[in-house]
Amino acid sequence: MLTSAQNDMLTRTGPGTAMGALFRRFWMPVLLSRELAEADGPPVRVSVLGEELVAFRDSTGSAGLVEARCPHRGANLFFGRNEEGGIRCAYHGWKFDVRGRCLEIPTMASDAPTYGPLRARAQIAAYPTREWGDFIWAYLGPVEAMPPLPDMEFALVGAAHRYVSKKLQECNWAQSAEGAVDTAHFSFLHAPIGADAIAKLPPAYAEQVRWMKADGAPRYTVVEHDGGLILAGGRHADEGETYWRIAQYLMPNHSLAPGGAAGQTCHGQTWVPIDDTSCWVFTYSWNPDRPLGEAERAAFAGGGAIHSEVDEHYAPLRRRANDYLIDRAAQKHENFTGIKGISEQDAAIQDSQGLIHDRTREMLGPTDLGVSRLRVLMLEAARDLAAGKAPEAAMNPSAYRVRSGLIVAPSALAFDEVMTRRFGHPKGRFDLAPEHQAAAE
Ligand code: FES
Ligand SMILES: [Fe+2]
């Protein structure tokens, strides 16, 4: 449970807020690279952390992210023409480059004495961007504190090993992110119902489902490290063994999913607030050991694993407005929610907590340890920054070189040893395979 003031601090990320200032110390994805498909292609609206922006790819291929409002008379540059090294406002033709500099004021004689000074003053806000892991990332913080990009494995591996997507989520970022560290809900929200549904699963997964359904009260171990938190839920497996699902949360808004066995494709998500009542969930799947196959990519594109089935605006087909197409017969006989898709099941239940979940009215128990540790981590970091102490993770890209996943291990094994057995390192760190080094540089 949080106080009302703590809940506000956790959830508000607009300009001038403490959490907004924390987010602004990190790079974050703002678009899929494929949304700016070509040089001089159509500009795209981007709203992030309560700021209204426009992205465009200029003639040289550089991605620009600038404030949407034209300084002349406030027209929205989304309607602008992207041409010859800049975006030109559709109202009276003022033109700006990816760095926000005004290149031209065609409504004035260029030899007028006031032309130069006015053009200099017409600079618009522009944020640095990078292309990394098939996302366009932006940095919205103070230039003097600009960090390196985080060394996340999905972005370090070659493009053939990776699939990325995004989806709109119609609630505050924090309750959606909390869903990723609250892995106890797998025993319920995502559970298949009935022997028939379980029989259709691959045998190794059916066994895990059996453990998850039989043990709805996993014991949590949470370990803090330089990049964030390890959140491990241990459930009873067969005699003398524990079935561990080990997630990672990486500052300030990334999670790595707990469900993969060694060698399987990994999944992760990043929550980027649009405003305080909606966010983008950038989603990535990657396999460090092999390129992804066509069938696997097609399954992700169709809403498989933790990806969502979306329309041309990246809004899920099953969403708040249509009650996620809940099927009550399926809920009786096939799965716990009657909603199709892991991602949609998560979205439905997270959205249902409210546009901004009221954490002053909760009854947390032992399986909510991950949720409360995440809140403490974020609130402390926001308070520290407000007091002048910058987040160390932002300047430590290698702290993001960690993995998540499952393992079945003897129950007597200490947690550090469980981690080492699964990942070769007690915090889940990985070494990049030589074949990916070139892509990473
Ligand atoms: S409002 Fe943009 S050029 Fe006039
Ligand atoms: Fe979930």
XYZ file of C-alpha atoms and ligand atoms in Angstrom:
446
model
C 0.000 0.000 0.000
C 1.214 3.513 -0.761
C 0.126 6.887 0.518
C -1.658 9.111 -1.914
C 1.477 11.261 -2.281
C 3.630 8.175 -3.000
C 1.108 6.947 -5.545
C 1.239 10.315 -7.299
C 5.024 10.267 -7.282
C 5.169 6.751 -8.758
C 2.647 7.362 -11.514
C 3.148 10.968 -12.714
C 5.838 11.393 -15.343
C 5.021 14.697 -17.056
C 7.417 17.659 -17.156
C 8.240 18.918 -13.666
C 7.426 15.680 -11.811
C 9.944 13.670 -9.777
C 9.310 10.393 -11.617
C 9.315 12.259 -14.932
C 12.749 13.631 -14.070
C 13.970 10.096 -13.301
C 12.673 8.692 -16.596
C 14.333 11.595 -18.399
C 17.766 10.433 -17.188
C 17.490 7.265 -19.319
C 17.217 6.497 -23.007
C 13.880 4.999 -23.926
C 12.289 3.599 -27.070
C 9.794 5.979 -28.659
C 9.108 4.315 -32.021
C 9.809 1.135 -33.934
C 12.503 1.942 -36.497
C 10.139 0.669 -39.177
C 7.643 3.429 -38.304
C 10.041 5.858 -39.947
C 10.554 3.570 -42.897
C 12.364 5.885 -45.303
C 14.240 9.141 -45.615
C 11.859 12.084 -46.215
C 8.904 9.782 -45.401
C 5.778 10.842 -43.494
C 6.286 12.452 -40.053
C 4.830 10.527 -37.099
C 3.194 11.845 -33.933
C 5.009 10.848 -30.739
C 3.659 11.566 -27.283
C 5.977 10.609 -24.479
C 6.117 11.594 -20.788
C 3.300 14.046 -21.404
C 5.141 15.888 -24.194
C 3.660 16.286 -27.645
C 6.361 15.638 -30.247
C 6.829 14.806 -33.917
C 9.353 12.376 -35.367
C 10.680 12.403 -38.922
C 13.544 10.839 -40.848
C 15.452 13.453 -42.815
C 17.059 13.167 -46.245
C 20.249 11.705 -44.762
C 18.305 9.031 -42.832
C 18.708 10.662 -39.397
C 15.697 10.404 -37.097
C 14.544 13.697 -35.592
C 12.271 14.081 -32.566
C 11.097 17.661 -32.122
C 8.355 19.521 -30.329
C 5.149 19.428 -32.312
C 4.285 23.100 -31.990
C 5.554 25.458 -34.671
C 6.954 28.587 -32.999
C 5.365 30.868 -35.614
C 1.689 30.461 -34.785
C 1.479 27.087 -33.120
C 0.491 24.791 -35.979
C 1.270 21.106 -35.446
C 4.311 19.980 -37.403
C 2.758 16.526 -37.830
C 1.021 18.061 -40.855
C 4.349 19.323 -42.123
C 6.216 18.397 -45.297
C 9.344 16.347 -44.744
C 11.673 17.562 -47.467
C 15.342 18.236 -48.228
C 16.900 18.039 -44.797
C 14.075 19.214 -42.589
C 10.392 19.422 -41.780
C 8.451 22.345 -43.189
C 5.364 23.615 -41.363
C 2.304 23.239 -43.564
C 0.840 26.590 -42.468
C 3.435 29.147 -43.708
C 6.452 27.047 -44.583
C 8.877 27.646 -41.721
C 11.417 24.830 -41.835
C 13.319 22.972 -39.076
C 16.055 20.335 -39.038
C 16.439 17.258 -36.788
C 18.286 19.395 -34.240
C 15.378 21.820 -34.003
C 17.177 24.645 -35.789
C 15.014 26.881 -37.936
C 16.458 26.679 -41.463
C 14.135 29.007 -43.298
C 11.409 31.612 -42.737
C 9.879 32.034 -46.186
C 7.295 34.554 -44.950
C 10.072 37.156 -44.539
C 12.645 38.656 -46.840
C 15.861 36.877 -45.975
C 17.847 40.121 -46.226
C 15.631 41.929 -43.677
C 17.675 42.945 -40.619
C 15.344 41.048 -38.286
C 15.489 37.809 -40.314
C 18.652 36.370 -38.758
C 17.723 37.088 -35.124
C 14.183 35.770 -35.608
C 15.452 32.580 -37.247
C 17.826 32.043 -34.317
C 15.001 32.540 -31.807
C 12.731 30.148 -33.708
C 14.739 27.127 -32.500
C 12.382 24.352 -31.335
C 13.048 21.662 -28.735
C 14.730 18.612 -30.288
C 15.792 15.467 -28.465
C 18.757 13.230 -29.311
C 17.797 9.919 -30.910
C 19.561 6.610 -31.546
C 18.568 3.489 -33.483
C 19.224 0.441 -31.368
C 17.636 -2.996 -31.516
C 15.156 -1.909 -34.248
C 13.726 0.821 -31.992
C 14.260 4.554 -32.191
C 15.354 5.613 -28.720
C 15.236 9.151 -27.410
C 16.796 10.979 -24.509
C 14.607 13.696 -23.012
C 16.866 14.719 -20.140
C 19.555 17.327 -19.525
C 22.216 17.134 -22.240
C 25.102 17.263 -19.764
C 23.797 14.059 -18.104
C 23.201 12.067 -21.300
C 24.036 8.408 -20.616
C 25.101 5.602 -22.988
C 22.455 3.220 -24.309
C 21.781 0.231 -22.029
C 23.480 -3.036 -23.070
C 20.287 -5.043 -23.370
C 20.816 -8.382 -25.038
C 17.942 -8.103 -27.514
C 19.631 -5.031 -28.987
C 23.152 -6.447 -28.882
C 22.368 -9.574 -30.906
C 22.219 -9.456 -34.697
C 18.917 -8.356 -36.255
C 18.199 -11.892 -37.525
C 18.000 -13.067 -33.883
C 15.368 -10.518 -32.878
C 11.706 -9.546 -33.329
C 10.244 -6.310 -31.935
C 6.736 -4.863 -31.685
C 4.761 -2.328 -29.704
C 1.246 -1.968 -28.371
C -0.864 0.710 -26.788
C -1.783 0.117 -23.155
C -4.727 2.085 -21.805
C -3.599 2.656 -18.231
C -0.760 4.203 -16.252
C 2.686 2.726 -16.937
C 3.378 1.619 -13.348
C 0.538 -0.852 -12.846
C 1.383 -2.464 -16.177
C 5.054 -2.732 -15.215
C 4.027 -4.164 -11.850
C 2.309 -6.966 -13.751
C 5.713 -8.103 -14.990
C 7.232 -8.451 -11.527
C 4.071 -10.001 -10.069
C 4.719 -13.412 -11.574
C 2.420 -15.109 -9.048
C -0.481 -14.229 -11.346
C 0.628 -16.876 -13.842
C -1.080 -19.484 -11.673
C -4.386 -17.740 -12.303
C -4.629 -15.067 -15.017
C -2.869 -17.089 -17.725
C -3.907 -20.582 -16.638
C -5.577 -23.000 -19.032
C -8.673 -24.704 -17.635
C -9.479 -28.374 -17.939
C -7.561 -31.445 -19.010
C -8.316 -30.856 -22.707
C -6.684 -27.423 -22.768
C -3.646 -28.682 -20.899
C -3.317 -31.734 -23.167
C -2.921 -29.389 -26.159
C 0.233 -27.834 -24.668
C 3.759 -29.027 -25.441
C 4.628 -31.652 -22.764
C 7.415 -29.640 -21.068
C 5.112 -26.647 -20.756
C 2.173 -28.768 -19.614
C 4.301 -29.941 -16.712
C 5.068 -26.333 -15.717
C 1.395 -25.427 -15.981
C 0.624 -28.298 -13.655
C 3.112 -26.947 -11.093
C 1.827 -23.389 -11.479
C -1.787 -24.426 -11.014
C -0.964 -26.639 -8.051
C 1.051 -23.955 -6.253
C -0.516 -20.504 -6.384
C 1.635 -19.154 -3.566
C 5.207 -19.004 -4.901
C 7.922 -18.011 -2.439
C 9.628 -14.824 -3.608
C 13.299 -13.993 -3.599
C 14.200 -10.444 -4.618
C 17.817 -9.416 -5.143
C 18.921 -5.891 -5.999
C 21.817 -5.353 -8.414
C 23.377 -2.459 -10.305
C 20.753 -2.499 -13.066
C 17.631 -3.182 -10.997
C 16.045 -6.222 -9.406
C 15.998 -9.995 -9.801
C 12.504 -11.264 -8.934
C 12.315 -15.008 -8.515
C 9.229 -17.023 -7.654
C 9.808 -20.596 -6.452
C 6.989 -23.133 -6.688
C 6.877 -26.765 -5.613
C 7.814 -28.994 -8.512
C 8.099 -32.767 -8.208
C 9.479 -34.256 -4.991
C 12.404 -32.286 -3.539
C 12.597 -29.836 -6.445
C 11.645 -26.201 -6.928
C 10.373 -24.689 -10.152
C 11.931 -21.208 -10.313
C 10.645 -18.465 -12.593
C 13.206 -15.687 -12.538
C 12.368 -12.229 -13.943
C 14.568 -9.148 -14.160
C 13.447 -5.545 -13.777
C 15.889 -3.020 -15.199
C 15.784 0.685 -14.406
C 13.613 2.498 -14.985
C 11.064 0.689 -17.141
C 12.297 -2.613 -18.626
C 11.469 -6.181 -17.665
C 12.746 -9.544 -18.845
C 10.203 -12.368 -18.709
C 10.673 -15.368 -16.403
C 9.300 -18.196 -18.526
C 12.103 -19.369 -20.823
C 14.258 -22.444 -20.359
C 17.927 -22.315 -21.373
C 18.171 -22.134 -25.174
C 14.594 -20.964 -25.690
C 13.676 -17.596 -27.181
C 13.699 -14.829 -24.545
C 11.152 -12.031 -24.158
C 11.111 -8.575 -22.605
C 9.053 -5.405 -22.386
C 9.641 -1.698 -21.878
C 6.924 0.676 -20.635
C 7.061 4.193 -22.004
C 4.461 6.575 -20.596
C 2.530 8.491 -23.247
C 0.823 10.477 -20.501
C -0.346 9.461 -17.022
C -3.211 7.288 -18.234
C -1.664 5.416 -21.156
C 1.671 4.014 -22.267
C 3.403 2.178 -25.069
C 4.630 -1.302 -24.325
C 7.661 -1.972 -26.506
C 8.117 -5.732 -26.734
C 11.097 -7.793 -27.890
C 11.855 -11.445 -28.421
C 15.315 -12.725 -29.182
C 17.299 -15.894 -29.295
C 21.010 -15.459 -28.596
C 21.827 -18.908 -29.980
C 20.076 -18.903 -33.344
C 18.278 -16.620 -35.792
C 14.484 -16.556 -35.416
C 12.603 -18.586 -38.012
C 9.855 -17.330 -40.302
C 7.155 -19.291 -38.466
C 8.274 -17.846 -35.136
C 8.207 -14.286 -36.507
C 4.781 -14.849 -38.035
C 3.484 -16.148 -34.692
C 4.781 -13.047 -32.873
C 3.289 -10.767 -35.539
C -0.052 -12.482 -34.974
C 0.024 -11.824 -31.220
C 1.935 -14.906 -30.042
C 4.019 -15.156 -26.847
C 3.920 -11.724 -25.170
C 3.229 -9.781 -28.366
C -0.214 -8.384 -29.057
C -2.505 -8.496 -32.079
C -2.718 -4.809 -33.051
C -4.303 -2.558 -35.680
C -2.424 -0.131 -37.945
C -2.179 2.355 -35.043
C -0.682 -0.290 -32.702
C -3.876 -0.439 -30.645
C -4.677 -4.031 -29.639
C -7.640 -5.560 -31.463
C -8.875 -6.832 -28.091
C -8.899 -3.767 -25.882
C -10.684 -1.681 -23.243
C -13.449 -0.493 -25.604
C -14.581 -4.035 -26.482
C -13.906 -5.722 -23.128
C -11.011 -7.573 -24.786
C -13.647 -9.723 -26.567
C -14.055 -11.769 -23.423
C -15.708 -15.112 -24.194
C -17.565 -16.379 -21.129
C -17.884 -19.933 -22.476
C -14.125 -20.069 -22.995
C -13.721 -18.723 -19.467
C -15.739 -21.674 -18.133
C -14.022 -24.368 -20.108
C -10.729 -23.248 -21.662
C -8.807 -20.558 -19.816
C -9.034 -18.518 -16.653
C -10.132 -15.240 -18.288
C -11.907 -16.190 -21.500
C -9.620 -13.648 -23.192
C -7.375 -14.691 -26.060
C -3.643 -13.923 -25.786
C -1.227 -13.562 -22.870
C -0.614 -9.906 -23.702
C -4.348 -9.165 -23.873
C -5.003 -11.015 -20.603
C -2.373 -8.845 -18.936
C -3.740 -5.661 -20.503
C -7.338 -6.445 -19.541
C -6.581 -6.978 -15.913
C -4.076 -4.126 -15.596
C -6.445 -1.677 -17.311
C -9.211 -2.916 -15.009
C -7.300 -1.586 -11.989
C -8.236 1.906 -13.221
C -6.609 4.500 -15.447
C -4.260 5.114 -12.509
C -4.410 2.337 -9.933
C -5.215 3.664 -6.448
C -2.510 2.040 -4.309
C -3.897 3.564 -1.108
C -6.535 0.824 -1.124
C -4.773 -2.522 -1.393
C -4.186 -5.597 0.739
C -0.746 -6.832 -0.187
C 0.434 -10.306 0.806
C 3.605 -12.412 0.533
C 3.416 -12.911 -3.244
C 3.360 -9.128 -3.721
C 6.947 -8.765 -2.543
C 8.186 -8.058 -6.076
C 5.586 -5.335 -6.545
C 6.488 -3.589 -3.308
C 10.227 -3.845 -3.957
C 9.756 -2.307 -7.403
C 7.831 0.618 -5.902
C 10.526 1.188 -3.294
C 13.253 1.063 -5.952
C 11.497 3.616 -8.151
C 10.379 5.966 -5.385
C 13.828 6.005 -3.781
C 15.496 6.689 -7.108
C 13.086 9.546 -7.841
C 13.615 11.032 -4.383
C 17.397 10.649 -4.685
C 17.406 12.453 -8.015
C 15.275 15.269 -6.606
C 17.896 15.556 -3.843
C 20.705 15.772 -6.402
C 21.811 12.115 -6.627
C 21.571 10.881 -10.227
C 20.591 7.243 -10.927
C 23.765 5.166 -11.196
C 22.220 2.542 -13.482
C 21.851 5.115 -16.259
C 25.627 5.516 -16.475
C 26.322 1.795 -16.191
C 25.262 0.190 -19.496
C 26.875 -3.151 -18.673
C 24.524 -3.519 -15.670
C 21.864 -4.336 -18.281
C 23.755 -7.421 -19.537
C 21.553 -9.857 -17.655
C 19.149 -12.651 -18.491
C 15.936 -14.048 -17.055
C 14.399 -17.514 -17.270
C 13.227 -20.668 -15.547
C 14.977 -23.596 -13.953
C 13.978 -26.654 -11.942
C 16.542 -27.155 -9.175
C 16.886 -29.106 -5.943
C 14.918 -27.255 -3.252
C 17.925 -27.313 -0.915
C 20.049 -25.266 -3.339
C 20.811 -21.695 -2.179
C 19.444 -18.982 -4.489
C 22.875 -17.795 -5.645
C 23.625 -21.346 -6.715
C 20.288 -21.606 -8.520
C 21.203 -18.474 -10.486
C 24.687 -19.749 -11.248
C 23.338 -23.110 -12.367
C 20.838 -21.436 -14.723
C 22.858 -18.471 -16.023
C 26.489 -19.164 -15.115
C 26.436 -16.085 -12.875
C 24.708 -15.274 -9.553
C 23.099 -12.110 -10.970
C 22.276 -13.615 -14.366
C 25.024 -11.800 -16.279
C 25.913 -13.057 -19.752
C 28.882 -12.722 -22.023
C 28.051 -11.809 -25.569
C 28.836 -14.571 -28.064
C 31.621 -13.572 -30.499
C 29.196 -13.750 -33.454
C 27.236 -10.806 -31.939
C 30.216 -8.617 -31.131
C 30.190 -6.930 -34.528
C 26.475 -6.104 -34.276
C 27.025 -4.649 -30.825
C 29.752 -2.247 -31.907
S 2.396 28.287 -37.936
Fe 4.078 27.208 -38.690
S 4.818 28.429 -40.282
Fe 3.154 29.551 -39.480
Fe 1.004 -11.793 -17.232
